[in-house]
Amino acid sequence: MARAVIEGEAASAYRTVTQARQLLHDGDAALAALASDLADGLIGGHADVRCDRPSRLLYATDASIYEMEPVAVLFPRALADVQHAVAVARDHGVPLLPRGGGTSLAGQGVNHAIVLDFTVHMDRALEIDPARRLARVQPGVVLSELNKALRPHDLHYPIDPSTANRATIGGGIGNNSCGTHSALYGKTQDVVESVQAVLSDATPASFALRQGAALEEALARPGFEGDLYRGVRRIVDRHHAEIEDRFPRILRRVSGYNLDAFLDARSMDLTQLLVGSEGTLAITTEATLRLASLPAARGIVAAHFDSLVHAAEATLAANTHAPAAVELIDAIIIDRCRRSPGYASLAEFVEGEPKAVLLIELFADDEDALGDKLAALEADLRARGMGYAFVTTTDAEVQARMWGMRQAGLGLLMSMKGDPKPVAFVEDTAVAPERLPAFVARFDETVRSHGLTAGYYGHASVGCLHIRPVVNLKDADGLATAELLAGQIADLVVEFGGSLSGEHGDGIVRGAFIERMFGPRLLDAFREVKGLFDPEGLLNPGKIVDTPAFADNLRLSPSTTNLQPPTYLNFDADGGLARAAEQCNGQGTCRKFDGGMCPSFMVTKDEEHSTRGRANLLRHVLNGALPASELTGERVHSALDLCVECKACKAECPSAVDMAKLKYEILTQYHEAHGLPLRARAFGHINTLARWGSRAAPLANVLGRSWPARQLLHRTVGIHRERRLPRFAGEPFERWFARHEPPDAATRGDAIYFDDTFTNYFHPEVGIAAVRVLEALGYRVKRVSQRACCGRPAISKGMLPTARRWAAANIEALRPFAEDGVPIVGTEPSCLLTLRDEYPDLVGGPAAESVAGRALMLEELLAGLLDDGLEAGEIFRPGDRPPVVLHGHCHQKAIAGMDATLRALRAAGYDVDLIDSGCCGMAGSFGFEAEHYDISRAMGAYRLFPAIEAADAGAIIAITGASCRQQIDDFTDRSPRHAVELLADALGRSAR
């Protein structure tokens, strides 16, 4: 094989892994036979099995440093499918790997195995019992989605890791996940009532607390399940003293198997052993969970410190106030947050340049009691001289932003460009909170002794910090340093009586050092447990015990080589095209079901349609795992096809993976290899087509919307017959502007209105409104007529050489104005923001940077003037106005944000609610294309259409982009208006 995913691995202790590697070596025919046997007994048949190499490589990585190629991927629909998979795995002698969201950080989510992805079909909450505060769920349900279902009952699932918006219950059971509020709610093992599972012999079993007669019955039961009870009892009895002596007495001990839960012989609960077993003992198919009431009132004190050690010391004082959480964020994360366009607003609460901030959260029964608690905490810290600044808040939005920065910690650290990264290999240690200050000091001293720095964040209240040294695993010396440091930190953890893992599990990265923590006798006990439950080594072998070596199976290593093909866009800041794809570290934020990223994944739930999946495929082509020809091949093209280029990943991926930019580049190279299709050429030149269509507007409109014409376009160009074409305006904006007489005075000087194709030929009313607003603000509005299309349609359709020519022409036309400080103002985000986002990468140079620096959405210009002292009453008339429900264009949300539009509309007197949705699904030409019509509609129907349908009948539906207008017009009974039109409507008489 072409890649280290199956080469260079130390000899495995498990025959099944060896057999799986042999299947990979034997190639497609052997793998196809396995897939056929799997498919034959599945409810969904062949549709629920994939064995082609690109699909398998999508599951070769998780969020850890490891990569292991699976032999097949299966999407079970029910218990019977899991039983069948186990039976087939036994027949073929290959392992099984149950997997959730693939966010594991220790390598437990990868293996040479049949991967069971529960997130596609087995992802539901089956029953919610509010009276008993229980929920019965399938393993693939995402934590945040479960909490949405629980919210109406004033309940929540209290385990809340930072990955809660994409991590699954099954994965949390595998890892014994904890989260921010573990001091209050404990670990997963503390909230699991019972588990339904499939054992390694393919039989189903139910596990829950057993005591008294029920325990005696279980111990006497014949067969495999009874053997488990008897075997666990024997193992614990034999190693009782060692368990008491070697297991750390701290809340955040997750390493090893939970044998300490069985020291009391009066009861047995085998769920306590399955939780944290990383899928090595049984496969969870259902779980019943204990729920908690939502807190009545919550607030945060954000305490700022001039050193990490001082923050750790203050944690002990904070813990005396019974906090719900004490979370640490260090200077590196704060700096990365401030540098990230999508996350900068989250750091606005930070004062000065702290070395660390503690977010200390308190709960209370009411607001008055909460205020007293927060005041007492802050006063105590001040009295002790702990912290130099304090931001205390009970505002829900402010708290959400604070938590947003903390939850983005992992990704923000990984957003560093280049090969050195803050890598997860010693990032999950836990010690008793009272020992945390000394531990942090020693940890940092050890890291610095190797000439390294590290990022720090995590759960200070329970002594679990995630510390990530910056190393280069692609460098031989860097890898050797990492392995040496991992061993030193393991020794340090043992010295401090701590745990190698505080919540992320052992997997490979800590499993390699587990004997140092527990000693040889308990390691043998763990092996006995593994052998008892899984005598044939079928279930995720090589995790926790008998793992591969630390430096085997690395995703990035000194042997990593990358193609560096020439590109049209500038990828220098990333270190080239391959490193831009490598920027994805697998954390899976793109698999969340809120926010804007990733709209195609939200409706397909297919890993291939996530930003992570696409980045992984590109990485595998560029590093040689897949043939180089695939860069312009059909498989990569298919994976990129449903990327709507919304740019949400640019803003919402904490690691700064820009999939839209990668798609533009790869699509251009694909077209160079295969030719440019007629449809792409037509949409790429929409400016020219629109110009000609507008000249025959009445006839073009009648023909374009007639059924015969739509049928013809469906068959010839691939524009879906059900999609109505936009109407050409009777008078284009440019013609209106030519006859427009501007006011005599221009108190603020010139402003260029960068009108776009859609405003010019389809919606001139938007341009007219923009001119009126600009003139009301005191600008003399100019239009640069001798310029080309902005290039956005050409960029989107993979026509970068064409777009570059047009961009160069526009830069030349706009440069004199930009250099004179004249604002270049637009109202169509996809067009105007092309000047800001793509021109510097497409053309580059000082002129492109100058134009980009002066390009503004009209609302941004207005918001800036309001900041400079403009009074809203100077231009907007007072009066009652209808409420506004606003949907923002995805490019605007990703690059400029919606704050300026909200401020502008509110300054004009509107009461505005912003719809919480991602891309509308239109995405330029995407929604017109026949093969995309259904998924385009599904994207809109996911959150946008229901929000519009739920809006008050008297509310105005507002948009900021032409695509959004078209989509809402086509699939709802509301007719939206552009936000700038609403601003123009609100102008005072003197301003109009």
JSON list of N, CA and C in Angstrom, two decimals, residues 849-889:
[
{"chain": "A", "resi": 849, "resn": "GLU", "atom": "N", "xyz": [-4.48, 44.55, -2.01]},
{"chain": "A", "resi": 849, "resn": "GLU", "atom": "CA", "xyz": [-4.65, 44.75, -0.57]},
{"chain": "A", "resi": 849, "resn": "GLU", "atom": "C", "xyz": [-5.33, 46.09, -0.29]},
{"chain": "A", "resi": 850, "resn": "SER", "atom": "N", "xyz": [-4.97, 47.10, -1.07]},
{"chain": "A", "resi": 850, "resn": "SER", "atom": "CA", "xyz": [-5.57, 48.42, -0.88]},
{"chain": "A", "resi": 850, "resn": "SER", "atom": "C", "xyz": [-7.06, 48.39, -1.17]},
{"chain": "A", "resi": 851, "resn": "VAL", "atom": "N", "xyz": [-7.45, 47.76, -2.28]},
{"chain": "A", "resi": 851, "resn": "VAL", "atom": "CA", "xyz": [-8.86, 47.65, -2.63]},
{"chain": "A", "resi": 851, "resn": "VAL", "atom": "C", "xyz": [-9.60, 46.82, -1.58]},
{"chain": "A", "resi": 852, "resn": "ALA", "atom": "N", "xyz": [-9.00, 45.72, -1.16]},
{"chain": "A", "resi": 852, "resn": "ALA", "atom": "CA", "xyz": [-9.62, 44.87, -0.15]},
{"chain": "A", "resi": 852, "resn": "ALA", "atom": "C", "xyz": [-9.85, 45.65, 1.15]},
{"chain": "A", "resi": 853, "resn": "GLY", "atom": "N", "xyz": [-8.89, 46.50, 1.49]},
{"chain": "A", "resi": 853, "resn": "GLY", "atom": "CA", "xyz": [-8.98, 47.25, 2.73]},
{"chain": "A", "resi": 853, "resn": "GLY", "atom": "C", "xyz": [-10.05, 48.33, 2.74]},
{"chain": "A", "resi": 854, "resn": "ARG", "atom": "N", "xyz": [-10.51, 48.74, 1.56]},
{"chain": "A", "resi": 854, "resn": "ARG", "atom": "CA", "xyz": [-11.54, 49.78, 1.48]},
{"chain": "A", "resi": 854, "resn": "ARG", "atom": "C", "xyz": [-12.91, 49.22, 1.15]},
{"chain": "A", "resi": 855, "resn": "ALA", "atom": "N", "xyz": [-13.01, 47.89, 0.92]},
{"chain": "A", "resi": 855, "resn": "ALA", "atom": "CA", "xyz": [-14.29, 47.28, 0.53]},
{"chain": "A", "resi": 855, "resn": "ALA", "atom": "C", "xyz": [-15.17, 47.05, 1.76]},
{"chain": "A", "resi": 856, "resn": "LEU", "atom": "N", "xyz": [-16.38, 47.60, 1.73]},
{"chain": "A", "resi": 856, "resn": "LEU", "atom": "CA", "xyz": [-17.28, 47.53, 2.88]},
{"chain": "A", "resi": 856, "resn": "LEU", "atom": "C", "xyz": [-18.70, 47.23, 2.43]},
{"chain": "A", "resi": 857, "resn": "MET", "atom": "N", "xyz": [-19.39, 46.42, 3.22]},
{"chain": "A", "resi": 857, "resn": "MET", "atom": "CA", "xyz": [-20.83, 46.36, 3.07]},
{"chain": "A", "resi": 857, "resn": "MET", "atom": "C", "xyz": [-21.41, 47.71, 3.52]},
{"chain": "A", "resi": 858, "resn": "LEU", "atom": "N", "xyz": [-22.51, 48.12, 2.92]},
{"chain": "A", "resi": 858, "resn": "LEU", "atom": "CA", "xyz": [-23.07, 49.42, 3.27]},
{"chain": "A", "resi": 858, "resn": "LEU", "atom": "C", "xyz": [-23.37, 49.50, 4.77]},
{"chain": "A", "resi": 859, "resn": "GLU", "atom": "N", "xyz": [-23.86, 48.43, 5.35]},
{"chain": "A", "resi": 859, "resn": "GLU", "atom": "CA", "xyz": [-24.18, 48.44, 6.78]},
{"chain": "A", "resi": 859, "resn": "GLU", "atom": "C", "xyz": [-22.92, 48.60, 7.63]},
{"chain": "A", "resi": 860, "resn": "GLU", "atom": "N", "xyz": [-21.78, 48.06, 7.16]},
{"chain": "A", "resi": 860, "resn": "GLU", "atom": "CA", "xyz": [-20.53, 48.25, 7.88]},
{"chain": "A", "resi": 860, "resn": "GLU", "atom": "C", "xyz": [-20.13, 49.72, 7.88]},
{"chain": "A", "resi": 861, "resn": "LEU", "atom": "N", "xyz": [-20.30, 50.35, 6.73]},
{"chain": "A", "resi": 861, "resn": "LEU", "atom": "CA", "xyz": [-20.00, 51.78, 6.63]},
{"chain": "A", "resi": 861, "resn": "LEU", "atom": "C", "xyz": [-20.86, 52.57, 7.62]},
{"chain": "A", "resi": 862, "resn": "LEU", "atom": "N", "xyz": [-22.16, 52.28, 7.64]},
{"chain": "A", "resi": 862, "resn": "LEU", "atom": "CA", "xyz": [-23.08, 52.99, 8.52]},
{"chain": "A", "resi": 862, "resn": "LEU", "atom": "C", "xyz": [-22.73, 52.72, 9.99]},
{"chain": "A", "resi": 863, "resn": "ALA", "atom": "N", "xyz": [-22.44, 51.48, 10.32]},
{"chain": "A", "resi": 863, "resn": "ALA", "atom": "CA", "xyz": [-22.09, 51.15, 11.70]},
{"chain": "A", "resi": 863, "resn": "ALA", "atom": "C", "xyz": [-20.83, 51.89, 12.13]},
{"chain": "A", "resi": 864, "resn": "GLY", "atom": "N", "xyz": [-19.87, 52.01, 11.22]},
{"chain": "A", "resi": 864, "resn": "GLY", "atom": "CA", "xyz": [-18.66, 52.75, 11.54]},
{"chain": "A", "resi": 864, "resn": "GLY", "atom": "C", "xyz": [-18.94, 54.22, 11.81]},
{"chain": "A", "resi": 865, "resn": "LEU", "atom": "N", "xyz": [-19.84, 54.81, 11.03]},
{"chain": "A", "resi": 865, "resn": "LEU", "atom": "CA", "xyz": [-20.21, 56.20, 11.26]},
{"chain": "A", "resi": 865, "resn": "LEU", "atom": "C", "xyz": [-20.93, 56.37, 12.60]},
{"chain": "A", "resi": 866, "resn": "LEU", "atom": "N", "xyz": [-21.78, 55.41, 12.95]},
{"chain": "A", "resi": 866, "resn": "LEU", "atom": "CA", "xyz": [-22.44, 55.47, 14.25]},
{"chain": "A", "resi": 866, "resn": "LEU", "atom": "C", "xyz": [-21.41, 55.41, 15.37]},
{"chain": "A", "resi": 867, "resn": "ASP", "atom": "N", "xyz": [-20.37, 54.59, 15.19]},
{"chain": "A", "resi": 867, "resn": "ASP", "atom": "CA", "xyz": [-19.29, 54.53, 16.17]},
{"chain": "A", "resi": 867, "resn": "ASP", "atom": "C", "xyz": [-18.56, 55.86, 16.29]},
{"chain": "A", "resi": 868, "resn": "ASP", "atom": "N", "xyz": [-18.49, 56.57, 15.16]},
{"chain": "A", "resi": 868, "resn": "ASP", "atom": "CA", "xyz": [-17.77, 57.86, 15.15]},
{"chain": "A", "resi": 868, "resn": "ASP", "atom": "C", "xyz": [-18.63, 59.03, 15.60]},
{"chain": "A", "resi": 869, "resn": "GLY", "atom": "N", "xyz": [-19.84, 58.76, 16.04]},
{"chain": "A", "resi": 869, "resn": "GLY", "atom": "CA", "xyz": [-20.65, 59.83, 16.61]},
{"chain": "A", "resi": 869, "resn": "GLY", "atom": "C", "xyz": [-21.89, 60.22, 15.83]},
{"chain": "A", "resi": 870, "resn": "LEU", "atom": "N", "xyz": [-22.13, 59.60, 14.67]},
{"chain": "A", "resi": 870, "resn": "LEU", "atom": "CA", "xyz": [-23.35, 59.90, 13.93]},
{"chain": "A", "resi": 870, "resn": "LEU", "atom": "C", "xyz": [-24.57, 59.54, 14.77]},
{"chain": "A", "resi": 871, "resn": "GLU", "atom": "N", "xyz": [-25.52, 60.42, 14.86]},
{"chain": "A", "resi": 871, "resn": "GLU", "atom": "CA", "xyz": [-26.76, 60.15, 15.56]},
{"chain": "A", "resi": 871, "resn": "GLU", "atom": "C", "xyz": [-27.78, 59.61, 14.57]},
{"chain": "A", "resi": 872, "resn": "ALA", "atom": "N", "xyz": [-28.44, 58.49, 14.94]},
{"chain": "A", "resi": 872, "resn": "ALA", "atom": "CA", "xyz": [-29.41, 57.88, 14.04]},
{"chain": "A", "resi": 872, "resn": "ALA", "atom": "C", "xyz": [-30.48, 58.87, 13.62]},
{"chain": "A", "resi": 873, "resn": "GLY", "atom": "N", "xyz": [-30.87, 59.76, 14.53]},
{"chain": "A", "resi": 873, "resn": "GLY", "atom": "CA", "xyz": [-31.92, 60.72, 14.23]},
{"chain": "A", "resi": 873, "resn": "GLY", "atom": "C", "xyz": [-31.55, 61.72, 13.15]},
{"chain": "A", "resi": 874, "resn": "GLU", "atom": "N", "xyz": [-30.25, 61.80, 12.82]},
{"chain": "A", "resi": 874, "resn": "GLU", "atom": "CA", "xyz": [-29.82, 62.73, 11.77]},
{"chain": "A", "resi": 874, "resn": "GLU", "atom": "C", "xyz": [-30.29, 62.26, 10.39]},
{"chain": "A", "resi": 875, "resn": "ILE", "atom": "N", "xyz": [-30.49, 60.96, 10.22]},
{"chain": "A", "resi": 875, "resn": "ILE", "atom": "CA", "xyz": [-30.88, 60.48, 8.89]},
{"chain": "A", "resi": 875, "resn": "ILE", "atom": "C", "xyz": [-32.17, 59.67, 8.90]},
{"chain": "A", "resi": 876, "resn": "PHE", "atom": "N", "xyz": [-32.52, 59.04, 10.02]},
{"chain": "A", "resi": 876, "resn": "PHE", "atom": "CA", "xyz": [-33.72, 58.22, 10.06]},
{"chain": "A", "resi": 876, "resn": "PHE", "atom": "C", "xyz": [-34.84, 58.95, 10.80]},
{"chain": "A", "resi": 877, "resn": "ARG", "atom": "N", "xyz": [-36.03, 58.85, 10.23]},
{"chain": "A", "resi": 877, "resn": "ARG", "atom": "CA", "xyz": [-37.17, 59.50, 10.87]},
{"chain": "A", "resi": 877, "resn": "ARG", "atom": "C", "xyz": [-37.71, 58.60, 11.98]},
{"chain": "A", "resi": 878, "resn": "PRO", "atom": "N", "xyz": [-38.24, 59.16, 13.02]},
{"chain": "A", "resi": 878, "resn": "PRO", "atom": "CA", "xyz": [-38.84, 58.35, 14.08]},
{"chain": "A", "resi": 878, "resn": "PRO", "atom": "C", "xyz": [-40.16, 57.76, 13.62]},
{"chain": "A", "resi": 879, "resn": "GLY", "atom": "N", "xyz": [-40.65, 56.76, 14.35]},
{"chain": "A", "resi": 879, "resn": "GLY", "atom": "CA", "xyz": [-41.95, 56.18, 14.03]},
{"chain": "A", "resi": 879, "resn": "GLY", "atom": "C", "xyz": [-41.99, 54.70, 14.30]},
{"chain": "A", "resi": 880, "resn": "ASP", "atom": "N", "xyz": [-43.20, 54.17, 14.39]},
{"chain": "A", "resi": 880, "resn": "ASP", "atom": "CA", "xyz": [-43.38, 52.73, 14.59]},
{"chain": "A", "resi": 880, "resn": "ASP", "atom": "C", "xyz": [-43.12, 51.99, 13.29]},
{"chain": "A", "resi": 881, "resn": "ARG", "atom": "N", "xyz": [-42.35, 50.91, 13.38]},
{"chain": "A", "resi": 881, "resn": "ARG", "atom": "CA", "xyz": [-42.06, 50.13, 12.19]},
{"chain": "A", "resi": 881, "resn": "ARG", "atom": "C", "xyz": [-42.36, 48.66, 12.48]},
{"chain": "A", "resi": 882, "resn": "PRO", "atom": "N", "xyz": [-42.69, 47.92, 11.46]},
{"chain": "A", "resi": 882, "resn": "PRO", "atom": "CA", "xyz": [-42.99, 46.50, 11.67]},
{"chain": "A", "resi": 882, "resn": "PRO", "atom": "C", "xyz": [-41.73, 45.75, 12.11]},
{"chain": "A", "resi": 883, "resn": "PRO", "atom": "N", "xyz": [-41.91, 44.66, 12.85]},
{"chain": "A", "resi": 883, "resn": "PRO", "atom": "CA", "xyz": [-40.75, 43.85, 13.24]},
{"chain": "A", "resi": 883, "resn": "PRO", "atom": "C", "xyz": [-40.10, 43.23, 12.01]},
{"chain": "A", "resi": 884, "resn": "VAL", "atom": "N", "xyz": [-38.82, 42.93, 12.14]},
{"chain": "A", "resi": 884, "resn": "VAL", "atom": "CA", "xyz": [-38.04, 42.37, 11.03]},
{"chain": "A", "resi": 884, "resn": "VAL", "atom": "C", "xyz": [-37.45, 41.03, 11.45]},
{"chain": "A", "resi": 885, "resn": "VAL", "atom": "N", "xyz": [-37.60, 40.04, 10.59]},
{"chain": "A", "resi": 885, "resn": "VAL", "atom": "CA", "xyz": [-36.94, 38.75, 10.77]},
{"chain": "A", "resi": 885, "resn": "VAL", "atom": "C", "xyz": [-35.89, 38.65, 9.68]},
{"chain": "A", "resi": 886, "resn": "LEU", "atom": "N", "xyz": [-34.64, 38.61, 10.08]},
{"chain": "A", "resi": 886, "resn": "LEU", "atom": "CA", "xyz": [-33.52, 38.77, 9.15]},
{"chain": "A", "resi": 886, "resn": "LEU", "atom": "C", "xyz": [-32.78, 37.47, 8.93]},
{"chain": "A", "resi": 887, "resn": "HIS", "atom": "N", "xyz": [-32.53, 37.16, 7.65]},
{"chain": "A", "resi": 887, "resn": "HIS", "atom": "CA", "xyz": [-31.64, 36.05, 7.30]},
{"chain": "A", "resi": 887, "resn": "HIS", "atom": "C", "xyz": [-30.41, 36.63, 6.62]},
{"chain": "A", "resi": 888, "resn": "GLY", "atom": "N", "xyz": [-29.24, 36.27, 7.12]},
{"chain": "A", "resi": 888, "resn": "GLY", "atom": "CA", "xyz": [-28.00, 36.81, 6.58]},
{"chain": "A", "resi": 888, "resn": "GLY", "atom": "C", "xyz": [-27.39, 35.90, 5.53]},
{"chain": "A", "resi": 889, "resn": "HIS", "atom": "N", "xyz": [-26.83, 36.52, 4.50]},
{"chain": "A", "resi": 889, "resn": "HIS", "atom": "CA", "xyz": [-26.11, 35.77, 3.48]},
{"chain": "A", "resi": 889, "resn": "HIS", "atom": "C", "xyz": [-24.91, 35.07, 4.11]}
]
